Every structure is written in C-alpha cells, then in structure tokens.
Coordinates of C-alpha atoms in Angstrom, one line a residue:
Chain A
M1 CA 5.3 8.3 13.5
L2 CA 6.0 4.7 14.6
G3 CA 2.6 4.7 16.4
K4 CA 0.8 5.8 13.2
L5 CA 2.6 3.2 11.2
I6 CA 1.7 0.4 13.6
K7 CA -1.9 1.7 13.4
Y8 CA -1.6 1.7 9.6
E9 CA -0.3 -1.9 9.7
F10 CA -3.3 -3.1 11.7
I11 CA -5.7 -1.2 9.5
N12 CA -4.3 -3.0 6.5
R13 CA -4.0 -6.5 8.1
W14 CA -6.5 -6.9 10.8
K15 CA -9.3 -8.1 8.5
A16 CA -7.2 -11.0 7.3
M17 CA -6.1 -11.9 10.8
I18 CA -9.7 -11.7 12.2
S19 CA -11.0 -13.8 9.3
V20 CA -8.5 -16.6 10.1
F21 CA -9.3 -16.5 13.9
A22 CA -13.1 -16.2 13.2
G23 CA -12.9 -19.1 10.8
L24 CA -11.1 -21.3 13.3
I25 CA -13.6 -20.4 16.1
G26 CA -16.6 -20.7 13.7
G27 CA -15.3 -24.1 12.5
S28 CA -15.0 -25.4 16.0
L29 CA -18.5 -24.2 16.9
V30 CA -19.9 -26.1 13.9
V31 CA -18.0 -29.3 14.9
A32 CA -19.2 -28.9 18.5
L33 CA -22.8 -28.5 17.3
L34 CA -22.6 -31.5 15.1
R35 CA -21.0 -33.5 17.9
V36 CA -23.9 -32.6 20.2
I37 CA -26.5 -33.5 17.5
R38 CA -24.7 -36.8 16.8
E39 CA -24.6 -37.7 20.4
S40 CA -28.4 -37.2 20.8
A41 CA -29.5 -38.4 17.3
G42 CA -27.0 -41.2 16.8
S43 CA -27.8 -42.0 13.2
S44 CA -25.2 -43.2 10.7
F45 CA -25.9 -40.2 8.5
M46 CA -24.9 -37.9 11.4
N47 CA -21.9 -40.0 12.1
G48 CA -20.8 -39.6 8.5
L49 CA -21.5 -35.9 8.4
F50 CA -19.7 -35.4 11.7
G51 CA -16.7 -37.3 10.4
L52 CA -16.6 -35.3 7.2
V53 CA -16.9 -31.9 9.0
S54 CA -14.3 -32.9 11.5
A55 CA -11.9 -33.8 8.8
L56 CA -12.5 -30.5 7.1
Y57 CA -12.0 -28.7 10.4
V58 CA -8.6 -30.4 10.9
V59 CA -7.6 -29.3 7.4
G60 CA -8.9 -25.8 8.3
M61 CA -6.8 -25.8 11.5
L62 CA -3.7 -26.7 9.5
L63 CA -4.4 -24.0 7.0
G64 CA -5.0 -21.5 9.8
L65 CA -1.7 -22.5 11.4
G66 CA 0.1 -22.1 8.1
S67 CA -1.6 -18.7 7.5
I68 CA 0.3 -17.0 10.3
F69 CA 3.4 -17.7 8.3
I70 CA 2.0 -17.1 4.8
L71 CA -0.2 -14.0 5.5
P72 CA 2.7 -11.7 6.7
L73 CA 4.8 -12.7 3.7
Y74 CA 1.9 -12.2 1.3
D75 CA 1.2 -8.8 2.8
F76 CA 4.8 -7.8 2.6
R77 CA 4.9 -8.6 -1.1
Q78 CA 1.6 -6.8 -1.8
R79 CA 2.4 -3.6 0.2
F80 CA 6.1 -3.3 -0.7
F81 CA 6.3 -4.6 -4.2
K82 CA 3.0 -4.6 -5.9
D83 CA 0.7 -1.6 -6.7
Q84 CA 0.3 -0.7 -3.0
G85 CA 4.0 -0.2 -2.9
Y86 CA 3.4 3.1 -4.7
L87 CA 1.7 4.4 -1.6
T88 CA 4.0 2.6 1.0
H89 CA 7.2 3.9 -0.5
T90 CA 5.9 7.5 -0.9
L91 CA 4.7 7.9 2.7
P92 CA 6.7 10.6 4.5
V93 CA 8.3 8.1 6.9
K94 CA 11.7 6.5 7.1
T95 CA 11.9 3.1 5.4
G96 CA 13.4 1.6 8.6
T97 CA 10.5 2.8 10.7
L98 CA 8.1 1.3 8.1
L99 CA 9.8 -2.1 8.5
V100 CA 9.9 -2.0 12.3
S101 CA 6.2 -1.2 12.4
R102 CA 5.5 -4.6 10.9
I103 CA 6.9 -6.4 13.9
A104 CA 4.1 -5.4 16.2
C105 CA 1.5 -6.8 13.8
D106 CA 3.5 -9.9 13.0
L107 CA 3.8 -10.7 16.7
S108 CA 0.2 -10.0 17.5
M109 CA -0.8 -12.4 14.8
L110 CA 1.4 -15.1 16.4
V111 CA 0.1 -14.4 19.9
G112 CA -3.4 -14.4 18.6
M113 CA -2.9 -17.8 17.1
I114 CA -1.4 -19.2 20.3
I115 CA -4.6 -18.2 22.0
V116 CA -7.1 -19.0 19.4
F117 CA -5.7 -22.3 18.2
P118 CA -6.0 -24.3 21.4
L119 CA -9.2 -22.5 22.3
S120 CA -10.8 -23.6 19.0
L121 CA -9.7 -27.1 19.8
C122 CA -11.3 -27.0 23.2
I123 CA -14.6 -25.7 21.7
A124 CA -14.5 -28.5 19.1
V125 CA -14.0 -31.3 21.6
G126 CA -16.3 -29.7 24.1
N127 CA -14.1 -29.4 27.2
F128 CA -10.9 -27.7 28.3
D129 CA -9.1 -31.0 29.1
V130 CA -7.2 -30.3 25.9
F131 CA -5.5 -27.3 27.6
R132 CA -4.8 -29.4 30.6
A133 CA -3.5 -32.2 28.5
L134 CA -1.2 -29.8 26.5
A135 CA 0.1 -28.3 29.7
D136 CA 0.8 -31.8 31.2
M137 CA 2.5 -32.8 28.0
V138 CA 4.8 -29.7 28.0
N139 CA 5.5 -30.3 31.7
T140 CA 6.4 -33.9 31.1
I141 CA 8.8 -33.0 28.2
L142 CA 10.5 -30.3 30.4
K143 CA 10.8 -32.8 33.3
M144 CA 12.3 -35.4 30.9
I145 CA 15.1 -33.0 30.1
G146 CA 15.3 -31.9 33.7
I147 CA 13.7 -28.5 33.5
N148 CA 11.2 -27.7 36.2
A149 CA 8.3 -25.7 34.7
A150 CA 8.2 -23.8 38.0
F151 CA 11.3 -21.9 36.9
G152 CA 9.3 -19.0 35.4
L153 CA 12.3 -17.2 33.9
T154 CA 13.3 -20.3 31.9
V155 CA 9.8 -20.8 30.6
G156 CA 9.5 -17.0 29.8
L157 CA 12.8 -17.1 27.9
F158 CA 11.7 -20.2 26.0
C159 CA 8.5 -18.4 25.0
G160 CA 10.6 -15.4 24.0
L161 CA 12.7 -17.7 21.9
I162 CA 9.6 -18.9 20.0
L163 CA 8.6 -15.4 19.2
I164 CA 12.0 -14.2 18.0
E165 CA 12.4 -17.4 16.0
Y166 CA 9.1 -16.6 14.3
L167 CA 10.3 -13.1 13.5
F168 CA 13.6 -14.5 12.2
N169 CA 11.9 -16.9 9.9
T170 CA 9.6 -14.2 8.6
W171 CA 12.5 -11.8 7.9
C172 CA 14.6 -14.5 6.2
F173 CA 11.8 -14.7 3.6
N174 CA 11.3 -10.9 3.5
C175 CA 14.9 -10.2 3.0
A176 CA 15.5 -12.9 0.5
Y177 CA 12.5 -11.8 -1.5
T178 CA 13.7 -8.2 -1.4
L179 CA 17.2 -9.1 -2.6
G180 CA 16.0 -11.3 -5.4
H181 CA 13.4 -8.8 -6.7
C182 CA 15.3 -5.6 -6.3
L183 CA 18.8 -6.6 -7.4
F184 CA 17.8 -8.6 -10.5
E185 CA 15.7 -7.8 -13.5
K186 CA 15.5 -11.5 -14.6
G187 CA 15.2 -14.7 -12.7
K188 CA 13.9 -12.9 -9.6
K189 CA 12.1 -15.9 -8.1
I190 CA 15.1 -18.2 -8.5
M191 CA 17.4 -15.5 -7.0
S192 CA 15.1 -15.0 -4.1
V193 CA 15.2 -18.8 -3.3
L194 CA 19.0 -18.7 -3.6
F195 CA 19.2 -15.7 -1.3
Y196 CA 17.0 -17.5 1.2
I197 CA 19.3 -20.6 1.2
A198 CA 22.3 -18.3 1.6
I199 CA 20.7 -16.5 4.5
V200 CA 19.8 -19.7 6.3
F201 CA 23.3 -21.1 5.6
I202 CA 25.1 -18.0 6.9
T203 CA 23.0 -17.5 10.0
G204 CA 23.2 -21.3 10.8
N205 CA 27.0 -21.2 10.6
I206 CA 27.2 -18.1 12.8
A207 CA 24.9 -19.8 15.4
T208 CA 27.1 -22.9 15.3
L209 CA 30.2 -20.9 15.9
I210 CA 28.7 -19.3 18.9
A211 CA 27.4 -22.6 20.2
N212 CA 31.0 -23.9 20.0
G213 CA 31.7 -21.4 22.7
F214 CA 29.6 -23.4 25.1
K215 CA 30.9 -26.7 23.9
G216 CA 33.5 -27.0 26.7
R217 CA 31.0 -26.5 29.4
I218 CA 28.4 -28.8 27.9
E219 CA 31.0 -31.6 27.6
S220 CA 31.8 -31.3 31.3
Y221 CA 28.4 -32.7 32.1
D222 CA 27.8 -36.4 32.1
Y223 CA 24.1 -36.3 31.2
V224 CA 21.8 -33.9 29.4
S225 CA 19.6 -33.8 32.5
D226 CA 22.6 -32.5 34.5
I227 CA 22.7 -29.5 32.1
A228 CA 19.0 -28.9 32.5
R229 CA 19.4 -28.8 36.3
D230 CA 22.0 -26.0 35.9
V231 CA 19.2 -23.5 35.5
A232 CA 21.5 -20.5 35.2
F233 CA 23.3 -22.2 32.3
V234 CA 20.0 -23.0 30.6
N235 CA 18.9 -19.5 31.0
L236 CA 22.2 -18.2 29.6
I237 CA 21.9 -20.5 26.5
L238 CA 18.3 -19.3 26.0
T239 CA 19.3 -15.7 26.4
V240 CA 22.2 -16.0 24.0
M241 CA 19.9 -17.6 21.4
I242 CA 17.3 -14.9 21.8
V243 CA 20.0 -12.2 21.4
L244 CA 21.5 -13.9 18.4
M245 CA 18.1 -14.3 16.7
A246 CA 17.4 -10.6 17.5
V247 CA 20.7 -9.6 15.9
F248 CA 19.9 -11.7 12.9
V249 CA 16.4 -10.0 12.6
V250 CA 17.9 -6.6 12.9
G251 CA 20.5 -7.4 10.4
L252 CA 18.0 -8.7 7.9
M253 CA 15.8 -5.7 8.3
A254 CA 18.8 -3.4 7.9
I255 CA 19.7 -5.2 4.6
T256 CA 16.1 -4.9 3.4
N257 CA 16.1 -1.2 4.3
R258 CA 19.3 -0.5 2.5
V259 CA 18.1 -2.3 -0.6
F260 CA 14.8 -0.4 -0.6
K261 CA 16.7 2.9 -0.4
K262 CA 19.1 2.2 -3.2
R263 CA 17.5 -0.3 -5.6
L264 CA 13.8 -0.3 -5.1
N265 CA 12.1 -2.1 -8.0
L266 CA 8.3 -2.2 -7.8
E267 CA 6.7 -5.0 -9.8
Chain B
M1 CA -38.1 20.3 -21.2
D2 CA -39.3 16.9 -20.7
Q3 CA -39.8 16.4 -17.0
N4 CA -38.5 12.9 -17.1
Q5 CA -35.3 14.1 -18.7
G6 CA -35.0 16.9 -16.2
N7 CA -35.4 14.4 -13.4
M8 CA -32.8 12.1 -14.8
Q9 CA -30.3 15.0 -15.1
M10 CA -30.9 16.1 -11.5
Q11 CA -30.9 12.6 -10.0
P12 CA -28.6 10.4 -12.0
Q13 CA -28.5 7.9 -9.1
M14 CA -32.3 7.1 -9.4
Q15 CA -32.7 3.6 -10.6
Q16 CA -36.4 3.1 -11.1
P17 CA -38.5 4.8 -13.8
M18 CA -41.4 6.9 -12.5
Q19 CA -44.8 5.3 -12.4
Q20 CA -47.3 7.4 -14.3
P21 CA -51.0 6.8 -13.4
A22 CA -53.2 6.6 -16.5
G23 CA -54.8 9.9 -17.5
Q24 CA -52.7 11.9 -15.0
P25 CA -50.1 14.6 -15.9
M26 CA -46.5 13.5 -15.3
Q27 CA -45.6 13.9 -11.6
Q28 CA -42.2 15.4 -11.0
E29 CA -40.5 13.8 -8.1
Q30 CA -37.8 16.1 -6.9
Q31 CA -35.0 15.0 -4.6
P32 CA -35.2 17.5 -1.8
M33 CA -32.0 19.4 -1.1
G34 CA -30.1 18.2 1.9
Q35 CA -31.7 14.7 1.9
P36 CA -29.8 11.5 1.7
M37 CA -29.5 10.2 -1.8
Q38 CA -29.2 6.5 -0.9
Q39 CA -31.0 4.5 1.7
G40 CA -28.8 4.0 4.7
F41 CA -26.3 6.6 3.6
T42 CA -26.7 9.6 5.8
P43 CA -23.9 12.0 5.2
S44 CA -23.0 14.5 7.9
Y45 CA -22.2 17.2 5.4
V46 CA -24.4 19.3 3.1
Q47 CA -25.5 17.7 -0.1
V48 CA -24.5 19.5 -3.2
P49 CA -26.8 18.7 -6.2
Y50 CA -25.2 17.2 -9.3
Q51 CA -25.1 19.9 -12.0
P52 CA -24.1 18.4 -15.3
E53 CA -24.5 21.6 -17.2
A54 CA -21.7 23.2 -15.1
M55 CA -19.3 20.5 -16.2
V56 CA -19.7 21.0 -20.0
T57 CA -17.3 23.9 -20.4
T58 CA -13.7 23.3 -21.3
D59 CA -12.5 26.8 -20.6
Y60 CA -9.7 25.7 -18.3
A61 CA -7.9 29.0 -18.3
S62 CA -10.7 30.6 -16.4
L63 CA -10.3 27.9 -13.7
K64 CA -6.7 28.6 -13.0
P65 CA -6.1 30.5 -9.8
Q66 CA -5.7 34.2 -10.3
F67 CA -3.0 34.4 -7.6
Q68 CA -0.6 31.9 -9.2
N69 CA 3.1 32.4 -9.3
V70 CA 3.3 34.2 -5.9
V71 CA 6.3 32.1 -4.9
S72 CA 9.6 32.4 -6.6
G73 CA 12.5 30.0 -7.0
N74 CA 12.6 26.5 -8.2
V75 CA 10.7 23.7 -6.6
V76 CA 12.6 21.0 -8.4
E77 CA 16.4 21.0 -9.0
I78 CA 17.9 18.1 -10.8
A79 CA 21.7 18.2 -11.2
H80 CA 23.8 15.7 -13.1
V81 CA 21.5 12.8 -12.5
K82 CA 22.4 9.4 -13.9
K83 CA 19.9 6.5 -14.0
G84 CA 19.6 3.2 -15.8
Y85 CA 18.1 -0.2 -15.4
G86 CA 20.7 -2.9 -15.3
K87 CA 23.8 -2.6 -17.3
T88 CA 22.3 -2.3 -20.8
K89 CA 19.4 0.1 -20.4
R90 CA 20.5 3.7 -19.7
V91 CA 17.7 6.3 -19.2
F92 CA 19.5 9.4 -18.1
E93 CA 23.2 10.1 -18.5
D94 CA 23.5 13.6 -17.3
L95 CA 20.1 15.1 -16.6
N96 CA 19.9 18.7 -15.5
L97 CA 16.5 20.4 -14.9
Q98 CA 15.0 23.1 -12.9
I99 CA 11.2 23.5 -12.5
P100 CA 10.0 26.8 -11.1
A101 CA 7.4 27.0 -8.3
G102 CA 3.8 27.8 -8.9
K103 CA 3.5 26.5 -12.5
I104 CA 1.7 23.8 -14.3
V105 CA 4.3 21.9 -16.3
G106 CA 3.6 19.3 -19.0
L107 CA 6.1 16.5 -19.2
L108 CA 5.7 15.3 -22.7
G109 CA 7.5 12.5 -24.6
P110 CA 7.0 9.2 -26.4
N111 CA 6.9 5.8 -24.6
G112 CA 10.3 5.0 -23.1
S113 CA 11.6 8.5 -23.1
G114 CA 12.0 8.7 -19.3
K115 CA 8.9 10.5 -18.1
T116 CA 7.9 7.9 -15.6
T117 CA 11.4 7.4 -14.5
M118 CA 11.8 11.1 -13.8
I119 CA 8.5 11.2 -11.9
K120 CA 9.5 8.1 -9.8
M121 CA 12.8 9.7 -8.9
L122 CA 11.1 12.9 -7.8
S123 CA 8.6 10.9 -5.7
G124 CA 11.3 8.9 -4.1
L125 CA 10.4 5.5 -5.7
L126 CA 13.7 5.4 -7.6
A127 CA 17.1 6.5 -6.5
P128 CA 19.5 8.0 -9.1
E129 CA 22.9 6.3 -9.5
A130 CA 24.6 9.7 -9.4
G131 CA 23.6 13.4 -9.1
D132 CA 21.3 15.3 -6.8
I133 CA 17.7 16.0 -6.7
T134 CA 16.1 18.5 -4.4
I135 CA 12.4 19.3 -3.9
A136 CA 11.6 22.6 -2.3
G137 CA 15.2 22.6 -1.0
L138 CA 14.9 19.1 0.5
P139 CA 16.9 16.2 -0.8
V140 CA 14.6 13.4 -1.9
G141 CA 13.8 11.3 1.1
H142 CA 11.1 11.0 3.8
Q143 CA 11.0 14.8 4.3
S144 CA 10.5 15.6 0.7
K145 CA 7.8 13.0 0.4
G146 CA 5.8 15.1 2.9
V147 CA 5.6 18.0 0.4
V148 CA 5.1 15.9 -2.8
A149 CA 1.7 14.6 -3.8
Y150 CA 2.0 11.7 -6.2
L151 CA -0.7 10.2 -8.4
P152 CA 0.5 7.1 -10.2
E153 CA -1.2 5.6 -13.2
R154 CA -2.5 2.7 -11.2
T155 CA -4.7 2.0 -8.2
Y156 CA -2.3 2.0 -5.3
F157 CA -4.7 1.7 -2.3
N158 CA -5.5 -1.5 -0.5
E159 CA -8.9 -2.2 -2.1
G160 CA -10.1 -3.9 1.0
L161 CA -10.2 -0.6 2.8
K162 CA -13.1 1.7 3.0
V163 CA -12.8 5.2 1.5
K164 CA -12.9 6.8 4.9
E165 CA -10.1 4.6 6.1
I166 CA -8.0 5.8 3.3
V167 CA -8.9 9.4 4.2
G168 CA -7.7 8.6 7.8
I169 CA -4.4 7.3 6.5
F170 CA -3.8 10.5 4.5
R171 CA -4.8 12.6 7.5
D172 CA -2.4 10.8 9.8
F173 CA 0.6 10.9 7.5
Y174 CA 0.3 14.1 5.5
Q175 CA 0.3 17.4 7.5
D176 CA -1.0 19.3 4.4
F177 CA -4.0 17.0 3.9
D178 CA -7.3 18.9 3.9
E179 CA -9.8 16.4 5.2
P180 CA -13.0 18.6 4.9
K181 CA -12.1 19.3 1.3
A182 CA -11.7 15.6 0.6
Y183 CA -15.1 14.8 2.0
Q184 CA -16.6 17.8 0.1
M185 CA -15.2 16.5 -3.2
M186 CA -16.5 13.0 -2.5
N187 CA -19.9 14.4 -1.7
Q188 CA -19.9 16.2 -5.0
L189 CA -19.2 13.0 -6.8
N190 CA -21.6 10.9 -4.7
I191 CA -18.9 8.7 -3.4
D192 CA -19.9 7.0 -0.1
P193 CA -17.0 7.2 2.3
N194 CA -18.3 4.0 4.0
I195 CA -17.9 1.9 0.9
Q196 CA -15.0 -0.4 0.3
L197 CA -12.7 0.6 -2.6
K198 CA -13.1 -2.7 -4.3
K199 CA -16.9 -2.1 -4.7
L200 CA -16.3 1.1 -6.7
S201 CA -16.1 1.2 -10.4
K202 CA -12.6 1.7 -12.0
G203 CA -13.5 5.3 -12.8
N204 CA -14.6 6.0 -9.2
K205 CA -11.5 4.4 -7.8
E206 CA -9.4 6.7 -9.9
K207 CA -11.5 9.6 -8.7
V208 CA -10.9 8.7 -5.1
Q209 CA -7.2 8.6 -5.7
L210 CA -7.4 12.0 -7.4
I211 CA -9.4 13.4 -4.5
M212 CA -6.8 12.2 -2.0
V213 CA -4.0 13.8 -4.0
M214 CA -5.7 17.1 -4.8
S215 CA -6.9 17.5 -1.2
R216 CA -3.3 18.1 -0.2
H217 CA -1.6 21.5 -0.2
A218 CA 1.6 20.1 -1.6
K219 CA 4.5 22.0 -3.0
L220 CA 4.8 19.6 -5.9
Y221 CA 2.0 17.5 -7.5
L222 CA 3.3 14.6 -9.7
L223 CA 0.5 13.3 -11.9
D224 CA 1.6 10.4 -14.0
E225 CA -0.8 9.9 -17.0
P226 CA -3.8 11.2 -15.0
I227 CA -6.2 11.1 -18.1
A228 CA -5.0 8.1 -19.9
G229 CA -7.5 5.4 -20.4
V230 CA -10.6 7.5 -19.5
D231 CA -13.4 8.8 -21.6
P232 CA -13.4 12.5 -22.7
A233 CA -16.0 13.5 -20.1
A234 CA -14.0 12.0 -17.4
R235 CA -10.9 13.7 -18.8
D236 CA -12.6 17.0 -18.6
F237 CA -13.7 16.3 -15.0
I238 CA -10.2 15.3 -14.0
L239 CA -8.6 18.4 -15.5
R240 CA -11.2 20.6 -13.9
T241 CA -10.7 18.9 -10.5
I242 CA -7.0 19.4 -10.8
L243 CA -7.3 23.1 -11.6
K244 CA -9.9 23.9 -9.0
N245 CA -8.3 22.1 -6.1
Y246 CA -4.5 22.2 -6.3
D247 CA -2.6 24.7 -4.1
A248 CA -1.8 27.6 -6.3
N249 CA 1.6 28.0 -4.7
G250 CA 2.4 24.5 -5.6
T251 CA 3.7 23.2 -8.9
I252 CA 2.0 20.5 -11.0
L253 CA 4.0 18.2 -13.2
I254 CA 1.8 16.3 -15.5
S255 CA 3.1 13.5 -17.6
T256 CA 0.8 12.7 -20.5
H257 CA 0.5 11.6 -24.1
L258 CA -2.8 13.4 -24.6
I259 CA -1.4 16.8 -25.3
Q260 CA -4.4 18.3 -26.9
D261 CA -6.4 17.8 -23.8
V262 CA -3.9 19.4 -21.4
E263 CA -2.4 22.0 -23.6
A264 CA -4.7 24.7 -22.5
I265 CA -3.7 24.5 -18.9
L266 CA 0.1 24.3 -19.3
D267 CA 2.3 27.1 -18.2
D268 CA 5.6 25.4 -19.2
V269 CA 6.4 22.5 -21.5
I270 CA 9.2 19.9 -21.1
M271 CA 9.6 17.6 -24.0
I272 CA 11.9 14.6 -23.4
R273 CA 13.3 12.1 -25.8
E274 CA 15.5 9.1 -24.8
G275 CA 16.5 10.8 -21.6
Q276 CA 17.3 14.1 -23.1
I277 CA 15.4 17.3 -22.6
V278 CA 14.7 18.6 -26.1
V279 CA 12.4 21.4 -25.3
H280 CA 11.9 23.3 -22.0
Q281 CA 10.0 26.5 -22.5
D282 CA 7.1 28.6 -21.5
A283 CA 4.0 27.2 -23.4
D284 CA 2.7 30.6 -24.6
S285 CA 6.0 31.8 -25.9
L286 CA 6.6 28.4 -27.6
R287 CA 3.3 28.6 -29.4
A288 CA 4.0 32.2 -30.4
Q289 CA 7.5 31.4 -31.6
Q290 CA 6.4 28.4 -33.7
G291 CA 3.0 29.6 -34.6
K292 CA 1.6 26.2 -33.8
S293 CA -0.1 24.3 -31.0
I294 CA 2.0 22.3 -28.5
D295 CA 0.4 19.2 -30.0
E296 CA 1.7 20.1 -33.5
I297 CA 5.1 21.0 -32.2
F298 CA 5.2 17.6 -30.4
R299 CA 4.3 15.7 -33.5
E300 CA 7.1 17.5 -35.4
V301 CA 9.7 17.0 -32.7
F302 CA 8.9 13.3 -32.3
R303 CA 7.9 12.4 -35.9
Y304 CA 8.7 8.8 -36.6
V305 CA 10.9 8.5 -39.7
G306 CA 9.6 5.4 -41.6

C-alpha cells in the first residue's frame, strides 16, 4: 500500500513540481537567448531588455527556491485539511503510512531543485563554469575548516544532513499546523504559530543537551581545524545530528498521526 | 415531430444549427451509432446514445433491485457513542443505533441535528469521544474504510487531475471498485475521461463523484445530501443512478432535507433531533401507522413552535 500511496503523492504533486522546474529552465533559456541577441545586436534597447529579463529571472529563481519549502506545506494543507481531506482521510490506509508516503515526494522535490537550480544558472550564463565555481567554493570552505572533500563519507553525511534538515523543517510546520487546527476551534492560526515556536524551542534544547555531550572532547582541541582533521569525530557528529533530526521527524510525524486519529478537524 | 427537435434530443452535444439550403427539405443529420461524439475524443468503449425519454419516469420502486435483503444482520452498530465539539457543543451523549444490511435508510433531521456528524463518524472522519462503532463487524478504521463508500456534500477530488486519474486512484485503493462500470457510466453521461476535473461544470463534477462512489460494491454507502443544491432533473438522475448502480447487498444511508424526493426509495427512516433518535422505523409501516407521507410526519415531528 505504501507504493500506491507514493504513486498517489506523485500523481497529485508532480504537476506543480514540474511547473517550477520547467519555469526555471524556461526562464534561463529566455535569458540565454536574449544574451546571445544582445551580444550580436548590441543596442541600448536590447541591453535594457536583457537587464529587465535578467532581474525577473533572478526573482523567479528565488521564488522557485522558496517553492520547494512552500509547495509541500500548501499541499499538506489542501490534502489533509481542505475539501480534499474528505478523500485523503477516507482512503483505506493507515494514517501513518499516508504521512510516510509524503517523504518520498518531498525529498524528490528537493533533489530535483538541487539539480535544476544550478543547471538553470549555467544555461542562463551560457557555460558550466558556474558549477565549477560552486564546487571550488565548497571545496575552499571545507579546506578552511580543515575538511578534505576527498573524504566521501563526510561529504555524503553532510548531504544527508541537508536532506534530513529539510524534512525536519517541513514537519515542524506540518505538525504545528495540525496541532493548531485540530485541537482548537478558535484562534487556529495563532495556535499553529505558537506550536511552531514551541517545537523549535523544544527540539533546539534537546539538540543542545546532546551537543553538550561532545563539549569535553571539543574543548580538548586547540583549534577548530584540529577538530576537522579528526575525520572520525566529524563523521560521528554528523551521524549524531542526522539521527537526532530523523528522531525529531519521526516524533513529529507520530504526533501528527495521533492528532489525526483522535481529533481530526477538516476545515 | 420536427426533425430539428428530434436531432437536438438525440444529439444534445451538437453546437451548430443545421444549414438548410433554400427550397430543399430539411436534411436530418444523424450521429451514427458507435462514432465519436467530439473531435479528438475517441472512446475505446461502445457509445450508448443519450435517451432523454427514458429519464423522465420517477417510478423509483421499479428500479430497486429485486434481490434486496439477501444478507442478514446489522451493517452498522453504534453503541453508547458520545461526541461533541469543544466543551460547550455536545452532539451525542449516548447514541445507540443499529442499521440492518441491504436497506436504503433515510437519515432525516433539521440543521444541526447531528446527521453529518454521524456520517463522518461512520466514514472515519471523526472519532467519537466514547463508545464503539462497527461497520460490517469491523471497528471504524482503515479496514472499515475499505467497505464504506462515502459521498460528501462537496467536491473532494484534486481538480487538477483528469477524470481517468481519479478512476486510477479508486482502482488502486478500493478492491471493490468496478472500473468498467465507472467508464460505462461516464460514457452514458458523455464525460470525457481525459478531461481535467476543473474544466467540468459543477453538475458534472458532482456526477463524476457519484460515479466513483456508485461504481464500488461497498457494504455501506454514505451519501451526505446527494441531491441538495441541484435542479429537479438532476435530482431524478442522481436517485436513478443510485438505485441502478449500488450493490444490492449493501446498505445506503442517505442524509437529506429533501424528503419528498427520496421518500419513495426509502426502506427505513431515521429521524434525528439534537443528537437523539426520535424515529427509527420501516418506512412503509410508518406511513401505514400514521396515514401520512414521511414528509408530513417529518414536518409534524420537527414543527417549529413560534
């Protein structure tokens, strides 16, 4: 049933995702075309037009980037609380499975953006030096703190941390929205905001408590770069952070699931 | 019969008037059977011509399956259910109800009496604060949702999806979904499965929802105000569709204000007021006992004292 639910998620959400990606690529193609025309024509009108379109493209890029955070939240509200909730909550599936199925779609959207965003930038500027420049920039930052990018596991864990952090942020919102709208008849929006603040506060404090466990070892090093050279320790920190985020995500999903079972309140 | 009128009746989807050459008798342009009705729309199933004269009758009794009531026992058992909204609004304090299998049951009551709350509890959208609800022996949960077909009073599909995608969703999730039947019903209504739901009229969206629900062989059909807000012809169509397509071994629970329209099809009647069941009786015996129609009995029971 999980496979069918994942398929159901993609059926409902792929159009919005593809629209964002297509919009970014399309916008970059327009910018690239105008750049070529400007370089060959060289008129002040073309310069102005190119400048305007480039500015719009940058705005579009920022909106596209924001959409990978906004679209999953909007979809969650539409499909779990609005009229579509009458179908979602009457499907013969466990609520927990329904929530888990969203992860695949959420992550695919993020991965898609990680691929499309820099690709769109490269198309707009007309070369792939941007990718090289980005890679050089990341490498420089890693070297500054002493991490050698050749350490694949470390980089892999770092990427995993980005993905789980994205899920954690998404589920902070989903859980807070659920708590605010299911548990209260009035002041739902305000309660949702308060729940969000509470979730961030509680999870932040838990993370701090766990970080204190590494405090002794961190203080034994003289410089930050010394920590970074201790690859095993860096990998351990990254792994602990990933596990902690994953536990938070599971916890938030469990709370959402429980509230749906006991106090569902469609809008 | 005027040939133009005959043509319009047979082909309601034709948009352009026929061009009549001067001095020539009217040419009758027949839509050949089995031919696509719209350009670009080539169904893979046999076209059934629209026959408006067959939709005029309101003899619902003749449409009810002859082999009804073959299953015994109760499909719904509600025991000591308590439900409220917040601390001040109590809907049910101690609700007890059994609904037998294989019946068409009318759930009647004024606004705020608890009809929709009851239906939502049966469909799994609301959880009672206390008490038990079982459907076909299953406690309300993901398993009971597989035997319950629920039609809410609003459009609950993603309108960005095509009709055939919605059919696919129902096929994937509901074991009792009859896909050929769904396409046959859409064919009869000239609904293109390749069209997005948002491009359909409000009436056609409701018909798509009805088709999805009635294409299931469910044990319990929950229809929440299925004929509210539609014209009399559409009401007639909806009721006929319900009667012709539901699984006769299943039970239909219809919540409605429009009692006159549904009275003829009801086997049992449940009247509810402020969370209390005030009447639960066989429709025919109730009419015989009171010597009145269900509608008249309803008006008496729920008369506003002003």
